[in-house]
């Protein structure tokens, strides 16, 4: 299966995700995502992976119409990302899963559900105009096994000011020739709002940390000053690290 690239964590999750989930770059400024987060029972992790592997096989056989990418943020928390065209598609996803369950629930879905302690659904909106891609392309597959995401929970009414600071960071990246891609989005449903989300990809965690150290050194005081100004609009932050789970994503393209 061709790997897909990562509504969150994040929503998370993402122009890069969108490109690999759809097979082509979206010619628009925004992209919606639904993110279903499943908390797996600690003694059912191996069973969960096996059950989802079987589920994906049946999804391919039956032509399930909604692709998704699956990440994990630790051994028991898995995140299923669906790129969606509009909010109406959220209902279509639910209805199609219900129809699938009527036909295959006992054999295919029940083994997955037995492993899950709880599930949470969220919706996020990725702003493609706030993406930074230095060479005009998304990251390659081998560059996206790891994703670091930061959620900024904002003070009321500060969204536009924060977006302006994000644009400043992107402009600084451009002027300094930073080589790492950068993406930004906003939580819509199922999240404490307002929340702005930004993320970057790397081959692995060590590669990400090395990139971060290089960027801080390259960008200098101006980078720190922008972050300081941005922090005045933030109530709290949360960071998440995602690891791509090979073989558990579902691509129809």
Coordinates of C-alpha atoms in Angstrom, one line a residue:
X1 CA 0.0 0.0 0.0
X2 CA 1.3 3.5 -0.8
X3 CA 1.8 5.3 2.4
X4 CA -0.6 8.2 3.1
X5 CA 0.8 11.4 4.7
X6 CA -1.0 12.8 7.9
X7 CA -10.2 16.6 12.2
X8 CA -7.4 16.7 15.5
X9 CA -5.4 16.9 17.5
X10 CA -5.8 18.2 16.6
X11 CA -6.5 18.2 14.3
X12 CA -4.3 17.5 13.4
X13 CA -2.9 16.9 11.7
X14 CA -1.2 19.2 7.0
X15 CA -1.1 20.0 3.5
X16 CA 1.4 17.1 3.4
X17 CA -1.2 14.8 4.9
X18 CA -3.8 16.0 2.5
X19 CA -1.5 15.4 -0.5
X20 CA -0.9 11.7 0.3
X21 CA -4.4 11.1 1.4
X22 CA -5.8 12.4 -1.8
X23 CA -3.1 11.5 -4.3
X24 CA -2.7 15.0 -5.5
X25 CA -2.2 18.6 -4.2
X26 CA -5.5 20.3 -3.3
X27 CA -6.1 23.4 -5.3
X28 CA -7.7 25.4 -2.5
X29 CA -6.7 27.3 0.6
X30 CA -8.2 25.0 3.3
X31 CA -8.6 21.4 4.1
X32 CA -10.9 19.8 6.7
X33 CA -9.9 16.7 8.7
X34 CA -11.8 14.4 11.0
X35 CA -9.6 12.8 13.6
X36 CA -10.9 9.7 15.6
X37 CA -8.6 9.0 18.6
X38 CA -8.8 5.5 20.0
X39 CA -7.5 4.7 23.4
X40 CA -6.5 1.0 23.3
X41 CA -6.5 -1.3 26.3
X42 CA -2.9 -1.8 27.4
X43 CA -3.2 -5.6 27.2
X44 CA -4.9 -5.6 23.7
X45 CA -2.3 -3.6 21.6
X46 CA -1.1 -6.6 19.6
X47 CA -4.7 -7.8 19.1
X48 CA -5.7 -4.3 18.0
X49 CA -3.0 -4.1 15.3
X50 CA -4.0 -7.6 14.0
X51 CA -7.7 -6.6 14.0
X52 CA -7.0 -3.4 12.1
X53 CA -4.8 -5.2 9.6
X54 CA -7.7 -7.6 8.8
X55 CA -10.1 -4.6 8.7
X56 CA -8.0 -2.8 6.1
X57 CA -8.0 -5.9 4.0
X58 CA -11.8 -6.1 3.9
X59 CA -12.0 -2.3 3.3
X60 CA -10.0 -2.8 0.2
X61 CA -12.1 -5.8 -0.9
X62 CA -15.3 -3.9 -0.5
X63 CA -14.2 -0.5 -1.8
X64 CA -14.9 1.5 1.3
X65 CA -15.0 5.1 0.0
X66 CA -13.2 7.0 2.8
X67 CA -9.4 6.9 3.0
X68 CA -7.6 7.5 6.3
X69 CA -4.1 7.6 7.8
X70 CA -3.3 6.0 11.1
X71 CA -0.7 7.4 13.6
X72 CA 0.0 6.7 17.2
X73 CA 1.1 9.2 19.9
X74 CA 2.1 6.4 22.3
X75 CA 1.6 2.6 22.5
X76 CA -2.1 2.9 23.5
X77 CA -3.3 6.0 21.7
X78 CA -4.0 5.8 18.0
X79 CA -5.3 8.6 15.7
X80 CA -7.3 7.9 12.5
X81 CA -7.2 10.9 10.2
X82 CA -9.8 11.4 7.4
X83 CA -9.5 14.2 4.9
X84 CA -13.0 15.5 4.2
X85 CA -14.5 17.8 1.6
X86 CA -17.0 19.5 3.8
X87 CA -18.9 19.0 7.0
X88 CA -21.6 17.0 5.2
X89 CA -19.0 14.3 4.6
X90 CA -18.7 13.7 8.3
X91 CA -22.2 12.3 8.2
X92 CA -21.5 10.2 5.2
X93 CA -18.5 8.7 6.9
X94 CA -20.7 7.6 9.9
X95 CA -23.4 6.3 7.6
X96 CA -20.9 4.3 5.5
X97 CA -19.3 2.8 8.6
X98 CA -22.8 1.8 9.9
X99 CA -23.5 0.1 6.5
X100 CA -20.2 -1.6 6.7
X101 CA -20.9 -2.8 10.2
X102 CA -24.2 -4.3 9.2
X103 CA -22.3 -6.5 6.7
X104 CA -19.0 -7.1 8.4
X105 CA -19.4 -6.0 12.0
X106 CA -19.2 -9.4 13.8
X107 CA -16.2 -10.7 11.9
X108 CA -14.2 -7.5 11.3
X109 CA -15.2 -4.6 13.4
X110 CA -16.1 -6.3 16.7
X111 CA -12.5 -7.5 17.2
X112 CA -11.3 -3.9 16.8
X113 CA -14.0 -2.5 19.2
X114 CA -13.1 -5.1 21.8
X115 CA -9.6 -3.6 22.1
X116 CA -10.7 0.0 22.5
X117 CA -11.3 1.6 25.9
X118 CA -12.8 4.8 24.5
X119 CA -12.9 6.9 21.3
X120 CA -13.0 10.7 20.8
X121 CA -13.8 12.5 17.5
X122 CA -12.5 15.9 16.5
X123 CA -12.6 18.2 13.5
X124 CA -9.8 20.5 12.4
X125 CA -9.2 22.9 9.5
X126 CA -5.8 23.1 7.9
X127 CA -4.8 26.5 6.4
X128 CA -2.9 25.7 3.2
X129 CA -2.0 29.4 2.8
X130 CA -0.2 29.2 6.1
X131 CA 2.0 26.3 4.9
X132 CA 5.7 26.7 4.3
X133 CA 7.2 24.4 1.7
X134 CA 10.7 25.8 0.7
X135 CA 10.9 23.9 -2.6
X136 CA 7.2 24.0 -3.5
X137 CA 6.5 20.4 -2.7
X138 CA 5.4 18.3 0.3
X139 CA 7.8 16.2 2.2
X140 CA 8.8 12.8 0.7
X141 CA 7.3 9.7 2.3
X142 CA 10.5 8.7 4.0
X143 CA 10.6 12.2 5.6
X144 CA 7.3 11.9 7.3
X145 CA 7.4 8.9 9.7
X146 CA 7.5 11.4 12.6
X147 CA 5.3 14.4 13.2
X148 CA 5.7 17.0 16.0
X149 CA 2.5 19.0 16.6
X150 CA 1.9 21.9 19.0
X151 CA -1.5 23.1 20.0
X152 CA -1.8 26.7 21.1
X153 CA -4.9 27.4 23.2
X154 CA -5.5 31.1 22.6
X155 CA -7.1 33.9 24.5
X156 CA -10.5 34.9 23.0
X157 CA -10.3 37.2 20.0
X158 CA -6.6 36.7 19.4
X159 CA -6.8 34.3 16.4
X160 CA -5.9 36.9 13.7
X161 CA -3.0 38.3 15.7
X162 CA -1.6 34.8 16.1
X163 CA -2.0 34.0 12.4
X164 CA -0.1 37.2 11.6
X165 CA 2.8 36.0 13.8
X166 CA 2.7 32.6 12.0
X167 CA 3.0 34.5 8.7
X168 CA 6.0 36.3 10.2
X169 CA 7.6 33.0 11.0
X170 CA 7.0 31.7 7.5
X171 CA 8.4 34.9 6.0
X172 CA 11.5 34.5 8.2
X173 CA 11.8 30.9 7.1
X174 CA 11.8 32.0 3.5
X175 CA 14.4 34.7 4.1
X176 CA 16.7 32.3 5.9
X177 CA 16.2 29.5 3.5
X178 CA 15.0 27.0 6.1
X179 CA 14.6 23.6 4.5
X180 CA 11.9 22.1 6.8
X181 CA 8.3 22.2 5.9
X182 CA 5.8 23.8 8.2
X183 CA 2.0 23.6 8.5
X184 CA -0.8 25.3 10.4
X185 CA -4.5 24.6 11.3
X186 CA -7.3 25.4 13.7
X187 CA -9.5 23.1 15.9
X188 CA -13.2 23.4 15.1
X189 CA -15.2 20.7 16.8
X190 CA -14.5 18.4 19.8
X191 CA -11.7 20.7 21.0
X192 CA -11.3 23.5 23.5
X193 CA -11.4 26.6 21.3
X194 CA -9.9 28.8 20.1
X195 CA -6.9 26.6 19.4
X196 CA -4.3 27.0 16.7
X197 CA -2.2 24.0 15.7
X198 CA 1.1 23.8 13.9
X199 CA 3.3 20.9 13.0
X200 CA 6.3 19.7 11.1
X201 CA 7.5 16.3 9.9
X202 CA 10.8 14.4 10.0
X203 CA 12.3 11.0 9.4
X204 CA 12.3 10.2 13.1
X205 CA 12.4 12.0 16.5
X206 CA 16.2 12.4 16.5
X207 CA 16.0 14.0 13.0
X208 CA 13.3 16.4 14.1
X209 CA 15.4 17.5 17.2
X210 CA 18.4 18.1 15.0
X211 CA 16.3 20.1 12.5
X212 CA 14.9 22.2 15.4
X213 CA 18.4 22.9 16.8
X214 CA 19.6 24.0 13.3
X215 CA 16.6 26.3 12.8
X216 CA 17.0 28.0 16.2
X217 CA 20.7 28.7 15.4
X218 CA 19.9 29.9 11.9
X219 CA 17.0 32.1 12.8
X220 CA 18.6 34.0 15.6
X221 CA 17.0 36.6 17.9
X222 CA 14.2 37.6 15.5
X223 CA 12.7 34.1 15.7
X224 CA 12.7 34.2 19.5
X225 CA 11.1 37.7 19.5
X226 CA 8.2 36.5 17.3
X227 CA 7.6 33.6 19.5
X228 CA 7.7 35.9 22.5
X229 CA 5.1 38.2 20.9
X230 CA 3.0 35.2 20.0
X231 CA 3.1 33.8 23.5
X232 CA 1.2 36.9 24.8
X233 CA -1.9 35.6 23.1
X234 CA -1.7 32.0 24.4
X235 CA -3.4 30.6 27.5
X236 CA -1.7 27.2 27.4
X237 CA 0.1 24.8 25.1
X238 CA 0.2 21.1 24.4
X239 CA 2.7 19.2 22.3
X240 CA 2.1 15.8 20.7
X241 CA 4.5 13.5 18.9
X242 CA 3.1 11.2 16.2
X243 CA 4.6 8.1 14.7
X244 CA 3.3 6.6 11.5
X245 CA 2.0 3.1 11.9
X246 CA 3.1 1.1 8.9
X247 CA 0.3 -1.0 7.2
X248 CA -2.7 0.4 9.1
X249 CA -3.6 3.3 6.9
X250 CA -6.2 2.9 4.1
X251 CA -5.7 4.5 0.7
X252 CA -8.3 4.1 -2.1
X253 CA -6.2 6.0 -4.8

